[in-house]
Amino acid sequence: MWVTETGGNLDTIRDDHEIYEELLRQFYSVWDHIKNGPHADEARNWELVWVSPKAGKRESRRFVGDYILTQTDIEEARLFEDRVAYGGYALDIHDPVRTRARIIFHCIPPLFSIPYRCLYSRTIGNLMLAGRLMSVTHLALGAVRLMKTLATAGQAAGAAAHLCRKYDCLPRDLYPERVGELQQLLLRRDATILGLRNEDPDDLARSAKVTATSEAVFECAEAGDFLPLDCARGVVLWNWPEKLERIELYARNESDEAQRLESSVSAFAPERKWKAPEEHIPYSDPGPGNRMEWGNDNTIAKFAAVGSASAEIGPRSEGWAAFEFSPPLELPPRDETSDEGRCALVIAPADGVSLAANRWATDFAQRCEAREGDAAFTTMPEPLAIRIQPRPVHGEAMNVINGYNRRFCTNPVDMWMSAPGAPLPQSVVLEWPEPVRLGRVHLTFDTLNRSYLGMPFNCGGRVSEMCARDYSLEAEVDGEWRTLVEERGNYRRFRVHEFAPVTASRLRLTIRAANGDGWGARVYEIRAYETPG
């Protein structure tokens, strides 16, 4: 707790006991306030069960590895070739003020990677570093010190120790020749490594053809209420093709003359990757701008023009207005780990013309509008009714073998999602051109709420509602489906199922129920191996 913090003005090694005594004084003062102060009635039945026998240290001695992670590395989201862990928390420093501390937030970085070279000692050959003693600067520690970030580094250090024993070598000897093997080992055990795909040669699923009973696709084609084109209106996209060929918007022309509609395409181009604290919308903001804590800045001047196209709509007509880009418009590459990357497709005002909004909200597009003099776009959850060619990949079944085991931002989602509104059960099928031997299957389900405050540990929940609860695994053996696994009551994201090996031509996963109502099937990854273990 920040209210019980001290030690920064003392020697955190030599004055350890004095620091602990002060922390106890602060702690019991807080407990006295809770039990005997304004909350006495509310806390009448509260009991103090346990107090730590040690002080929790933010930092003390400095450990140095072959690489020292810096504030600049974090703010620029440097993607290290030997990345094995990641973080994304704000970079804050607790400066000492007498017996207390002043907390200073320097920046909110994008997701950043942690290289393997930070996880072993430069001078002690067999010493591995995990947790807060990894090789980072004082300022960088402000962002990597979080328990969940440290857990990713701890898993990487443990996997590296396994490989050191396997090859009878020291930690430094794994770099660079065996870093790829370390990374793939971590991905196989559900670790997250930014932008790194599954390349496991033993994973049979990678060579399968994938189909599903239904899929969520990138399309907003259900026209609802019409909005007058009395101001600039458009769509903000969190996913787009490399080359844009055509945009279609559902429009209505109520005038007696044909109308030419002018569209512009622009891409968000911030000056830097990190945010200053005052630029960040806090966790408590309930608005649609808080998309995985990023993508909040809709300042029009920060969107750089990419291209334009026009379309004509006849008098007294209604239908899809097509904006053709010839040659196809090259769009900037997407950063798949950040919501800062987004494009705006905007239509200029036109008399007598209205554009239809989509009937339902999506997580890959939002409606935007700007009136004369506005400095920023106003956004709404429901996009305009829009179709894009070529259509970006969204929740198709093929995502279960695309190599990613999670989403890093709003889009791409990197998972198979059944079609919105399609009832469970829903199935996804892996099919091989020739029968394969199967003895083990890895499944990765969705447990990631878009809002930090929506996660179960923040709202008293036991499990993420979208996580698959009841499911079955079947293999087609000699033309007949054979049940391999019947699971009930699941609440975990990552499951490994082993069974007596079978020779099968198809593998079917059927999601029968989720942990919450209204959720369809959501699966990030399916892996298949010949042997158990």
Short mmCIF file of C-alpha atoms in Angstrom, two decimals:
data_model
loop_
_atom_site.label_atom_id
_atom_site.label_comp_id
_atom_site.label_asym_id
_atom_site.label_seq_id
_atom_site.Cartn_x
_atom_site.Cartn_y
_atom_site.Cartn_z
CA MET A 1 0.00 0.00 0.00
CA TRP A 2 1.29 3.45 -0.86
CA VAL A 3 0.06 4.74 2.51
CA THR A 4 2.62 2.53 4.26
CA GLU A 5 5.90 3.36 2.57
CA THR A 6 9.28 4.49 3.84
CA GLY A 7 13.02 3.87 3.59
CA GLY A 8 14.02 5.99 0.62
CA ASN A 9 16.02 8.39 2.79
CA LEU A 10 17.81 5.55 4.59
CA ASP A 11 20.24 2.84 3.51
CA THR A 12 17.83 0.12 2.39
CA ILE A 13 20.43 -2.56 3.17
CA ARG A 14 22.12 -1.43 6.40
CA ASP A 15 19.02 0.23 7.90
CA ASP A 16 16.69 -2.63 7.02
CA HIS A 17 15.41 -3.18 10.58
CA GLU A 18 14.81 0.52 11.20
CA ILE A 19 12.81 0.71 7.97
CA TYR A 20 10.75 -2.32 8.96
CA GLU A 21 9.96 -0.79 12.38
CA GLU A 22 8.75 2.40 10.71
CA LEU A 23 6.59 0.41 8.29
CA LEU A 24 5.01 -1.44 11.23
CA ARG A 25 4.28 1.89 12.92
CA GLN A 26 2.60 3.17 9.77
CA PHE A 27 0.71 -0.08 9.26
CA TYR A 28 -0.75 -0.25 12.77
CA SER A 29 -1.64 3.45 12.58
CA VAL A 30 -3.71 2.70 9.50
CA TRP A 31 -5.29 -0.31 11.21
CA ASP A 32 -6.15 1.84 14.23
CA HIS A 33 -7.77 4.39 11.92
CA ILE A 34 -9.85 1.66 10.25
CA LYS A 35 -10.99 0.02 13.51
CA ASN A 36 -11.45 3.12 15.70
CA GLY A 37 -11.94 5.96 13.23
CA PRO A 38 -14.81 6.89 10.92
CA HIS A 39 -15.07 3.32 9.57
CA ALA A 40 -15.39 1.62 12.97
CA ASP A 41 -18.94 0.32 12.45
CA GLU A 42 -18.18 -0.91 8.95
CA ALA A 43 -15.01 -2.69 10.17
CA ARG A 44 -16.48 -4.03 13.41
CA ASN A 45 -16.05 -7.67 12.36
CA TRP A 46 -12.75 -7.23 10.53
CA GLU A 47 -9.81 -9.16 11.93
CA LEU A 48 -6.09 -8.67 11.28
CA VAL A 49 -4.87 -12.14 10.34
CA TRP A 50 -1.29 -11.72 9.13
CA VAL A 51 1.49 -9.15 8.96
CA SER A 52 4.58 -9.66 6.80
CA PRO A 53 7.74 -10.45 8.79
CA LYS A 54 9.82 -8.59 6.17
CA ALA A 55 9.76 -5.25 4.43
CA GLY A 56 8.89 -5.40 0.75
CA LYS A 57 11.75 -3.66 -1.06
CA ARG A 58 11.36 -1.79 -4.29
CA GLU A 59 15.14 -1.86 -4.94
CA SER A 60 18.47 -2.01 -3.14
CA ARG A 61 21.58 -3.54 -4.73
CA ARG A 62 22.11 -3.19 -8.47
CA PHE A 63 22.54 -6.38 -10.51
CA VAL A 64 24.03 -5.99 -13.98
CA GLY A 65 23.51 -8.33 -16.94
CA ASP A 66 24.80 -8.31 -20.48
CA TYR A 67 22.14 -5.69 -21.24
CA ILE A 68 20.72 -2.94 -19.02
CA LEU A 69 17.14 -2.01 -19.92
CA THR A 70 16.67 1.78 -19.96
CA GLN A 71 13.85 4.31 -19.81
CA THR A 72 14.38 5.04 -23.51
CA ASP A 73 14.04 1.34 -24.39
CA ILE A 74 10.70 1.29 -22.59
CA GLU A 75 9.34 4.57 -23.95
CA GLU A 76 10.26 3.66 -27.52
CA ALA A 77 8.97 0.06 -27.11
CA ARG A 78 12.19 -1.32 -28.54
CA LEU A 79 11.53 -4.81 -29.89
CA PHE A 80 14.60 -6.83 -28.90
CA GLU A 81 15.53 -9.88 -30.95
CA ASP A 82 16.02 -11.83 -27.69
CA ARG A 83 12.78 -10.61 -26.08
CA VAL A 84 11.33 -13.14 -23.63
CA ALA A 85 9.04 -11.05 -21.40
CA TYR A 86 7.00 -7.87 -21.57
CA GLY A 87 5.40 -5.05 -19.58
CA GLY A 88 3.27 -1.97 -20.07
CA TYR A 89 2.77 -0.20 -16.75
CA ALA A 90 3.41 3.51 -16.18
CA LEU A 91 6.98 4.50 -15.33
CA ASP A 92 6.75 5.92 -11.83
CA ILE A 93 9.41 6.73 -9.25
CA HIS A 94 8.93 7.03 -5.48
CA ASP A 95 11.26 9.84 -4.40
CA PRO A 96 12.03 10.03 -0.66
CA VAL A 97 10.52 12.86 1.40
CA ARG A 98 11.66 12.42 5.03
CA THR A 99 9.99 9.18 6.19
CA ARG A 100 7.48 9.09 3.32
CA ALA A 101 7.69 9.18 -0.48
CA ARG A 102 6.61 11.45 -3.33
CA ILE A 103 5.30 9.46 -6.30
CA ILE A 104 6.21 10.88 -9.71
CA PHE A 105 4.74 9.47 -12.93
CA HIS A 106 7.18 10.16 -15.77
CA CYS A 107 5.24 8.56 -18.61
CA ILE A 108 2.83 5.84 -19.71
CA PRO A 109 4.71 3.69 -22.21
CA PRO A 110 3.29 1.35 -24.83
CA LEU A 111 3.75 -2.38 -24.34
CA PHE A 112 7.50 -2.99 -24.15
CA SER A 113 9.69 -6.06 -24.35
CA ILE A 114 12.36 -7.32 -21.92
CA PRO A 115 15.43 -9.01 -23.45
CA TYR A 116 16.87 -12.29 -22.21
CA ARG A 117 20.24 -10.59 -21.66
CA CYS A 118 18.70 -8.75 -18.66
CA LEU A 119 18.03 -12.05 -16.89
CA TYR A 120 21.54 -13.30 -16.11
CA SER A 121 24.60 -11.82 -14.46
CA ARG A 122 27.42 -10.27 -16.46
CA THR A 123 30.06 -11.34 -13.91
CA ILE A 124 28.74 -14.46 -12.15
CA GLY A 125 28.48 -17.21 -14.75
CA ASN A 126 25.72 -19.36 -13.25
CA LEU A 127 23.57 -16.60 -11.69
CA MET A 128 20.17 -15.89 -13.25
CA LEU A 129 18.19 -12.75 -12.44
CA ALA A 130 14.42 -12.58 -12.18
CA GLY A 131 12.09 -10.23 -10.37
CA ARG A 132 13.09 -6.74 -9.32
CA LEU A 133 16.79 -7.53 -9.39
CA MET A 134 16.87 -7.95 -13.18
CA SER A 135 19.33 -5.77 -15.10
CA VAL A 136 17.54 -2.42 -15.50
CA THR A 137 18.20 1.21 -14.65
CA HIS A 138 16.62 2.98 -11.69
CA LEU A 139 14.07 4.68 -13.93
CA ALA A 140 13.28 1.57 -15.99
CA LEU A 141 12.56 -0.30 -12.77
CA GLY A 142 9.58 2.01 -12.26
CA ALA A 143 7.83 0.24 -15.15
CA VAL A 144 9.07 -3.38 -14.80
CA ARG A 145 8.57 -3.76 -11.02
CA LEU A 146 4.93 -4.91 -11.24
CA MET A 147 4.27 -8.47 -10.06
CA LYS A 148 2.65 -9.62 -13.31
CA THR A 149 5.47 -8.14 -15.40
CA LEU A 150 8.02 -9.81 -13.12
CA ALA A 151 6.12 -13.09 -13.49
CA THR A 152 6.72 -13.05 -17.25
CA ALA A 153 10.46 -12.56 -16.62
CA GLY A 154 10.43 -15.28 -13.95
CA GLN A 155 8.90 -17.78 -16.35
CA ALA A 156 11.57 -16.88 -18.92
CA ALA A 157 14.38 -17.33 -16.39
CA GLY A 158 12.98 -20.71 -15.35
CA ALA A 159 12.71 -21.88 -18.95
CA ALA A 160 16.27 -20.70 -19.62
CA ALA A 161 17.51 -22.64 -16.59
CA HIS A 162 15.87 -25.75 -18.04
CA LEU A 163 17.72 -25.27 -21.34
CA CYS A 164 21.01 -24.65 -19.49
CA ARG A 165 20.62 -28.00 -17.79
CA LYS A 166 19.53 -29.67 -21.02
CA TYR A 167 22.61 -28.46 -22.91
CA ASP A 168 25.00 -28.36 -19.91
CA CYS A 169 25.83 -24.70 -20.47
CA LEU A 170 25.78 -21.35 -18.69
CA PRO A 171 22.99 -18.76 -19.18
CA ARG A 172 25.15 -16.56 -21.42
CA ASP A 173 25.73 -19.53 -23.76
CA LEU A 174 22.05 -19.52 -24.79
CA TYR A 175 22.50 -16.15 -26.49
CA PRO A 176 22.20 -15.84 -29.39
CA GLU A 177 22.19 -19.39 -30.79
CA ARG A 178 19.47 -20.87 -28.58
CA VAL A 179 17.31 -17.82 -27.88
CA GLY A 180 14.88 -18.90 -30.60
CA GLU A 181 14.44 -22.26 -28.88
CA LEU A 182 13.88 -20.47 -25.56
CA GLN A 183 11.25 -18.21 -27.11
CA GLN A 184 9.37 -21.10 -28.72
CA LEU A 185 9.50 -23.08 -25.46
CA LEU A 186 7.92 -20.12 -23.65
CA LEU A 187 5.19 -19.71 -26.27
CA ARG A 188 4.39 -23.42 -26.01
CA ARG A 189 3.76 -22.90 -22.29
CA ASP A 190 1.42 -19.92 -22.82
CA ALA A 191 3.95 -17.13 -22.32
CA THR A 192 3.40 -13.85 -24.17
CA ILE A 193 6.19 -12.42 -26.31
CA LEU A 194 5.33 -9.29 -28.28
CA GLY A 195 4.98 -9.88 -32.01
CA LEU A 196 6.44 -13.40 -31.92
CA ARG A 197 4.60 -16.28 -33.56
CA ASN A 198 4.49 -19.99 -32.91
CA GLU A 199 7.05 -21.74 -35.15
CA ASP A 200 7.09 -25.06 -33.32
CA PRO A 201 7.93 -27.74 -35.93
CA ASP A 202 6.26 -30.42 -33.77
CA ASP A 203 2.90 -28.63 -33.73
CA LEU A 204 0.73 -30.56 -36.17
CA ALA A 205 -2.03 -27.94 -36.09
CA ARG A 206 0.10 -25.53 -38.13
CA SER A 207 -0.37 -27.69 -41.24
CA ALA A 208 -4.13 -28.19 -40.86
CA LYS A 209 -7.01 -26.60 -42.74
CA VAL A 210 -9.35 -24.85 -40.30
CA THR A 211 -13.12 -24.35 -40.59
CA ALA A 212 -15.84 -23.42 -38.11
CA THR A 213 -19.60 -23.53 -37.74
CA SER A 214 -19.61 -19.70 -37.72
CA GLU A 215 -17.14 -16.82 -37.67
CA ALA A 216 -17.12 -13.14 -36.71
CA VAL A 217 -16.01 -11.17 -39.76
CA PHE A 218 -14.86 -7.60 -40.34
CA GLU A 219 -18.04 -6.07 -41.69
CA CYS A 220 -20.64 -3.51 -40.63
CA ALA A 221 -23.38 -4.16 -43.16
CA GLU A 222 -26.57 -3.86 -41.08
CA ALA A 223 -27.81 -0.34 -41.77
CA GLY A 224 -29.75 1.29 -38.95
CA ASP A 225 -30.58 4.92 -38.23
CA PHE A 226 -29.55 7.54 -40.80
CA LEU A 227 -27.39 10.49 -39.79
CA PRO A 228 -27.41 13.68 -41.86
CA LEU A 229 -24.12 14.51 -43.53
CA ASP A 230 -24.26 18.02 -42.03
CA CYS A 231 -20.74 17.64 -40.69
CA ALA A 232 -17.71 15.50 -41.39
CA ARG A 233 -18.66 11.93 -40.48
CA GLY A 234 -16.69 8.73 -40.71
CA VAL A 235 -15.19 5.67 -39.08
CA VAL A 236 -12.07 5.12 -36.99
CA LEU A 237 -10.56 1.69 -37.72
CA TRP A 238 -8.27 -0.36 -35.50
CA ASN A 239 -7.43 -2.77 -38.32
CA TRP A 240 -7.00 -2.33 -42.05
CA PRO A 241 -5.55 -4.03 -45.14
CA GLU A 242 -2.07 -3.27 -46.43
CA LYS A 243 -3.59 -1.82 -49.62
CA LEU A 244 -7.08 -0.31 -49.64
CA GLU A 245 -9.04 -0.94 -52.85
CA ARG A 246 -12.58 0.17 -52.02
CA ILE A 247 -14.75 1.62 -49.25
CA GLU A 248 -18.54 1.29 -49.34
CA LEU A 249 -20.89 3.32 -47.14
CA TYR A 250 -24.66 2.94 -47.00
CA ALA A 251 -26.04 6.34 -48.02
CA ARG A 252 -29.37 8.05 -48.79
CA ASN A 253 -29.76 11.05 -51.09
CA GLU A 254 -33.02 12.93 -50.43
CA SER A 255 -32.26 15.73 -52.90
CA ASP A 256 -33.40 15.94 -56.53
CA GLU A 257 -29.82 16.09 -57.79
CA ALA A 258 -26.98 13.60 -57.87
CA GLN A 259 -24.45 14.23 -55.13
CA ARG A 260 -20.71 13.66 -55.22
CA LEU A 261 -19.30 12.48 -51.89
CA GLU A 262 -15.67 13.16 -51.02
CA SER A 263 -13.77 10.85 -48.68
CA SER A 264 -10.38 11.21 -47.04
CA VAL A 265 -8.19 8.59 -45.40
CA SER A 266 -5.76 9.56 -42.66
CA ALA A 267 -3.57 7.70 -40.19
CA PHE A 268 -2.86 8.63 -36.58
CA ALA A 269 0.76 9.76 -36.42
CA PRO A 270 1.77 10.83 -32.89
CA GLU A 271 5.11 12.52 -32.29
CA ARG A 272 6.15 9.82 -29.81
CA LYS A 273 5.07 6.37 -28.67
CA TRP A 274 4.71 7.15 -24.96
CA LYS A 275 2.15 9.35 -23.25
CA ALA A 276 2.62 12.03 -20.64
CA PRO A 277 0.51 11.35 -17.52
CA GLU A 278 -1.85 14.25 -18.29
CA GLU A 279 -2.57 12.77 -21.74
CA HIS A 280 -3.84 9.48 -20.36
CA ILE A 281 -7.49 8.73 -19.61
CA PRO A 282 -7.53 7.00 -16.20
CA TYR A 283 -8.85 3.51 -15.51
CA SER A 284 -11.99 4.94 -13.91
CA ASP A 285 -13.17 6.63 -17.12
CA PRO A 286 -16.25 4.67 -18.30
CA GLY A 287 -16.29 6.21 -21.77
CA PRO A 288 -15.62 4.43 -25.06
CA GLY A 289 -12.27 6.20 -25.37
CA ASN A 290 -10.70 3.88 -22.81
CA ARG A 291 -9.93 1.06 -25.26
CA MET A 292 -7.47 -1.20 -23.46
CA GLU A 293 -6.15 2.04 -21.89
CA TRP A 294 -4.93 3.38 -25.26
CA GLY A 295 -6.22 5.14 -28.35
CA ASN A 296 -7.72 8.06 -26.43
CA ASP A 297 -6.26 10.95 -28.42
CA ASN A 298 -8.49 11.90 -31.36
CA THR A 299 -6.89 15.27 -32.11
CA ILE A 300 -7.59 15.85 -35.79
CA ALA A 301 -4.21 17.52 -36.41
CA LYS A 302 -2.46 14.28 -35.36
CA PHE A 303 -4.03 12.33 -38.23
CA ALA A 304 -1.82 12.54 -41.33
CA ALA A 305 -3.51 12.43 -44.75
CA VAL A 306 -2.92 9.22 -46.72
CA GLY A 307 -5.30 9.48 -49.68
CA SER A 308 -8.77 10.35 -50.96
CA ALA A 309 -11.52 9.12 -53.27
CA SER A 310 -15.00 10.19 -54.40
CA ALA A 311 -18.32 8.48 -55.07
CA GLU A 312 -21.55 9.58 -56.67
CA ILE A 313 -25.05 8.87 -55.39
CA GLY A 314 -28.05 9.46 -57.62
CA PRO A 315 -31.05 11.69 -56.84
CA ARG A 316 -33.70 10.27 -54.51
CA SER A 317 -31.73 7.06 -54.07
CA GLU A 318 -30.49 4.81 -51.30
CA GLY A 319 -27.77 2.14 -51.30
CA TRP A 320 -24.06 1.41 -51.04
CA ALA A 321 -21.86 4.26 -52.25
CA ALA A 322 -18.49 2.93 -53.45
CA PHE A 323 -15.25 4.89 -53.12
CA GLU A 324 -12.68 3.30 -55.44
CA PHE A 325 -8.93 3.71 -54.94
CA SER A 326 -7.05 3.16 -58.19
CA PRO A 327 -4.30 2.24 -57.86
CA PRO A 328 -4.95 0.69 -54.41
CA LEU A 329 -4.07 3.04 -51.56
CA GLU A 330 -1.03 1.91 -49.55
CA LEU A 331 -1.79 2.29 -45.86
CA PRO A 332 0.85 2.58 -43.12
CA PRO A 333 1.89 -0.66 -41.39
CA ARG A 334 0.00 -1.53 -38.22
CA ASP A 335 1.61 -1.79 -34.79
CA GLU A 336 -0.20 -4.90 -33.56
CA THR A 337 0.77 -4.20 -29.94
CA SER A 338 -0.78 -0.73 -29.60
CA ASP A 339 -4.16 0.94 -29.99
CA GLU A 340 -2.39 4.17 -30.94
CA GLY A 341 -2.25 2.86 -34.51
CA ARG A 342 -5.57 3.63 -36.22
CA CYS A 343 -6.97 5.08 -39.43
CA ALA A 344 -9.84 7.51 -39.97
CA LEU A 345 -12.11 7.28 -43.03
CA VAL A 346 -14.02 10.56 -43.17
CA ILE A 347 -16.72 11.86 -45.56
CA ALA A 348 -17.06 15.62 -46.11
CA PRO A 349 -20.46 17.31 -45.53
CA ALA A 350 -23.01 17.10 -48.38
CA ASP A 351 -26.48 18.69 -48.58
CA GLY A 352 -29.41 16.29 -48.56
CA VAL A 353 -27.30 13.20 -47.94
CA SER A 354 -27.42 10.91 -44.89
CA LEU A 355 -25.21 8.00 -43.88
CA ALA A 356 -26.52 4.94 -42.06
CA ALA A 357 -25.09 3.88 -38.74
CA ASN A 358 -24.54 0.18 -38.14
CA ARG A 359 -27.17 -1.48 -35.94
CA TRP A 360 -24.62 -2.81 -33.44
CA ALA A 361 -21.27 -1.78 -31.97
CA THR A 362 -18.02 -3.48 -32.92
CA ASP A 363 -14.59 -3.71 -31.33
CA PHE A 364 -12.73 -2.95 -34.57
CA ALA A 365 -14.38 0.35 -35.57
CA GLN A 366 -16.10 3.38 -34.07
CA ARG A 367 -18.12 6.19 -35.60
CA CYS A 368 -16.49 9.61 -35.58
CA GLU A 369 -17.65 13.11 -36.42
CA ALA A 370 -16.24 16.63 -36.41
CA ARG A 371 -17.99 19.95 -36.88
CA GLU A 372 -16.38 23.11 -38.15
CA GLY A 373 -13.92 24.40 -35.57
CA ASP A 374 -13.60 21.09 -33.68
CA ALA A 375 -10.03 20.24 -32.69
CA ALA A 376 -10.76 16.54 -32.16
CA PHE A 377 -13.09 13.86 -33.47
CA THR A 378 -16.01 12.85 -31.29
CA THR A 379 -16.38 9.06 -31.30
CA MET A 380 -19.34 6.76 -30.67
CA PRO A 381 -19.38 2.95 -30.25
CA GLU A 382 -21.57 2.14 -33.28
CA PRO A 383 -19.70 2.71 -36.55
CA LEU A 384 -21.26 3.73 -39.82
CA ALA A 385 -22.52 0.91 -42.01
CA ILE A 386 -19.33 0.22 -43.92
CA ARG A 387 -17.69 -2.46 -46.08
CA ILE A 388 -13.99 -2.54 -46.92
CA GLN A 389 -12.13 -4.37 -49.67
CA PRO A 390 -10.03 -6.32 -49.15
CA ARG A 391 -11.70 -7.24 -45.89
CA PRO A 392 -9.24 -7.44 -42.96
CA VAL A 393 -9.04 -10.65 -40.96
CA HIS A 394 -11.10 -10.47 -37.78
CA GLY A 395 -12.50 -13.48 -35.88
CA GLU A 396 -12.09 -16.18 -38.56
CA ALA A 397 -11.34 -19.78 -37.59
CA MET A 398 -7.89 -19.61 -39.20
CA ASN A 399 -6.76 -17.45 -36.25
CA VAL A 400 -6.35 -20.52 -34.03
CA ILE A 401 -3.23 -21.40 -36.04
CA ASN A 402 -2.00 -17.90 -36.94
CA GLY A 403 0.84 -18.24 -34.41
CA TYR A 404 -0.39 -15.77 -31.77
CA ASN A 405 -1.82 -16.87 -28.42
CA ARG A 406 -3.41 -13.58 -27.38
CA ARG A 407 -4.45 -10.13 -28.54
CA PHE A 408 -2.11 -7.25 -27.73
CA CYS A 409 -4.60 -4.44 -28.36
CA THR A 410 -8.14 -3.88 -29.65
CA ASN A 411 -7.31 -5.33 -33.06
CA PRO A 412 -6.33 -7.69 -34.49
CA VAL A 413 -8.03 -10.05 -32.04
CA ASP A 414 -5.91 -13.10 -33.04
CA MET A 415 -8.66 -15.55 -32.09
CA TRP A 416 -11.56 -17.48 -33.52
CA MET A 417 -14.86 -15.90 -32.50
CA SER A 418 -18.20 -17.36 -33.44
CA ALA A 419 -20.58 -15.02 -35.27
CA PRO A 420 -22.27 -12.37 -33.08
CA GLY A 421 -25.61 -13.64 -31.86
CA ALA A 422 -24.99 -17.23 -32.99
CA PRO A 423 -25.98 -19.51 -30.08
CA LEU A 424 -23.69 -22.10 -28.54
CA PRO A 425 -22.62 -24.80 -29.16
CA GLN A 426 -20.15 -23.75 -31.86
CA SER A 427 -17.32 -25.88 -33.27
CA VAL A 428 -13.96 -25.38 -34.95
CA VAL A 429 -12.43 -28.23 -36.99
CA LEU A 430 -8.80 -28.91 -37.93
CA GLU A 431 -8.41 -31.16 -40.97
CA TRP A 432 -5.23 -32.73 -42.36
CA PRO A 433 -4.70 -33.95 -45.93
CA GLU A 434 -3.38 -37.22 -44.49
CA PRO A 435 -4.18 -38.80 -41.09
CA VAL A 436 -1.87 -37.72 -38.23
CA ARG A 437 -1.01 -39.26 -34.87
CA LEU A 438 -2.43 -37.21 -31.96
CA GLY A 439 -1.66 -37.63 -28.25
CA ARG A 440 -1.79 -34.11 -26.83
CA VAL A 441 -3.72 -30.92 -27.53
CA HIS A 442 -3.10 -27.41 -26.17
CA LEU A 443 -6.06 -25.00 -25.97
CA THR A 444 -5.90 -21.27 -25.25
CA PHE A 445 -9.16 -19.50 -24.44
CA ASP A 446 -10.01 -15.82 -24.03
CA THR A 447 -9.95 -14.32 -20.53
CA LEU A 448 -8.92 -10.75 -21.38
CA ASN A 449 -11.35 -7.95 -20.60
CA ARG A 450 -10.80 -4.81 -22.65
CA SER A 451 -11.05 -2.68 -19.51
CA TYR A 452 -8.61 -3.11 -16.62
CA LEU A 453 -11.44 -2.47 -14.17
CA GLY A 454 -13.45 -5.24 -15.83
CA MET A 455 -11.00 -7.97 -14.87
CA PRO A 456 -12.39 -10.35 -12.23
CA PHE A 457 -9.80 -9.43 -9.59
CA ASN A 458 -10.98 -5.82 -9.76
CA CYS A 459 -14.72 -6.40 -9.59
CA GLY A 460 -15.15 -9.37 -7.27
CA GLY A 461 -15.58 -11.93 -10.02
CA ARG A 462 -14.22 -15.46 -9.99
CA VAL A 463 -13.61 -15.89 -13.69
CA SER A 464 -13.69 -13.94 -16.94
CA GLU A 465 -17.16 -14.37 -18.37
CA MET A 466 -16.00 -14.92 -21.96
CA CYS A 467 -13.85 -17.92 -21.01
CA ALA A 468 -15.10 -21.28 -22.31
CA ARG A 469 -16.68 -23.25 -19.46
CA ASP A 470 -17.91 -26.48 -21.06
CA TYR A 471 -16.28 -27.97 -24.13
CA SER A 472 -15.37 -31.23 -25.81
CA LEU A 473 -12.54 -32.50 -28.02
CA GLU A 474 -13.21 -35.16 -30.65
CA ALA A 475 -11.06 -36.88 -33.26
CA GLU A 476 -12.29 -38.44 -36.48
CA VAL A 477 -10.83 -41.96 -36.51
CA ASP A 478 -11.61 -44.23 -39.48
CA GLY A 479 -14.51 -42.00 -40.49
CA GLU A 480 -16.14 -41.87 -37.03
CA TRP A 481 -15.93 -39.16 -34.36
CA ARG A 482 -14.37 -40.35 -31.11
CA THR A 483 -14.58 -38.27 -27.91
CA LEU A 484 -11.15 -37.49 -26.42
CA VAL A 485 -12.08 -34.93 -23.75
CA GLU A 486 -15.31 -33.82 -22.08
CA GLU A 487 -14.63 -30.78 -19.88
CA ARG A 488 -17.12 -29.12 -17.54
CA GLY A 489 -16.61 -26.08 -15.32
CA ASN A 490 -13.42 -24.75 -16.89
CA TYR A 491 -12.29 -21.27 -15.87
CA ARG A 492 -8.65 -21.35 -17.01
CA ARG A 493 -7.24 -19.74 -20.11
CA PHE A 494 -4.63 -22.39 -20.94
CA ARG A 495 -5.38 -26.12 -20.95
CA VAL A 496 -3.24 -29.11 -21.96
CA HIS A 497 -5.08 -32.38 -22.61
CA GLU A 498 -3.23 -35.68 -22.98
CA PHE A 499 -4.83 -38.94 -24.09
CA ALA A 500 -4.01 -42.31 -25.56
CA PRO A 501 -2.63 -41.53 -29.07
CA VAL A 502 -5.04 -41.89 -31.98
CA THR A 503 -4.59 -41.65 -35.75
CA ALA A 504 -7.06 -39.04 -36.96
CA SER A 505 -7.86 -37.05 -40.07
CA ARG A 506 -9.81 -34.33 -38.24
CA LEU A 507 -9.89 -32.74 -34.77
CA ARG A 508 -13.00 -30.95 -33.50
CA LEU A 509 -13.29 -28.56 -30.56
CA THR A 510 -16.88 -27.75 -29.56
CA ILE A 511 -17.60 -24.90 -27.15
CA ARG A 512 -20.86 -25.72 -25.39
CA ALA A 513 -21.06 -22.91 -22.80
CA ALA A 514 -19.10 -19.87 -21.62
CA ASN A 515 -18.82 -18.64 -18.03
CA GLY A 516 -21.15 -15.74 -18.76
CA ASP A 517 -24.36 -15.27 -20.70
CA GLY A 518 -24.28 -13.85 -24.21
CA TRP A 519 -20.71 -14.87 -25.01
CA GLY A 520 -19.97 -17.04 -28.00
CA ALA A 521 -16.96 -19.23 -28.69
CA ARG A 522 -13.59 -17.49 -28.28
CA VAL A 523 -10.38 -19.47 -28.83
CA TYR A 524 -6.92 -18.00 -29.38
CA GLU A 525 -4.91 -21.07 -30.21
CA ILE A 526 -5.10 -24.81 -30.79
CA ARG A 527 -1.92 -26.87 -30.87
CA ALA A 528 -1.73 -30.60 -31.60
CA TYR A 529 1.17 -32.97 -30.86
CA GLU A 530 1.87 -36.59 -31.54
CA THR A 531 3.03 -37.63 -28.08
CA PRO A 532 1.90 -36.79 -24.55
CA GLY A 533 4.31 -35.10 -22.13
#
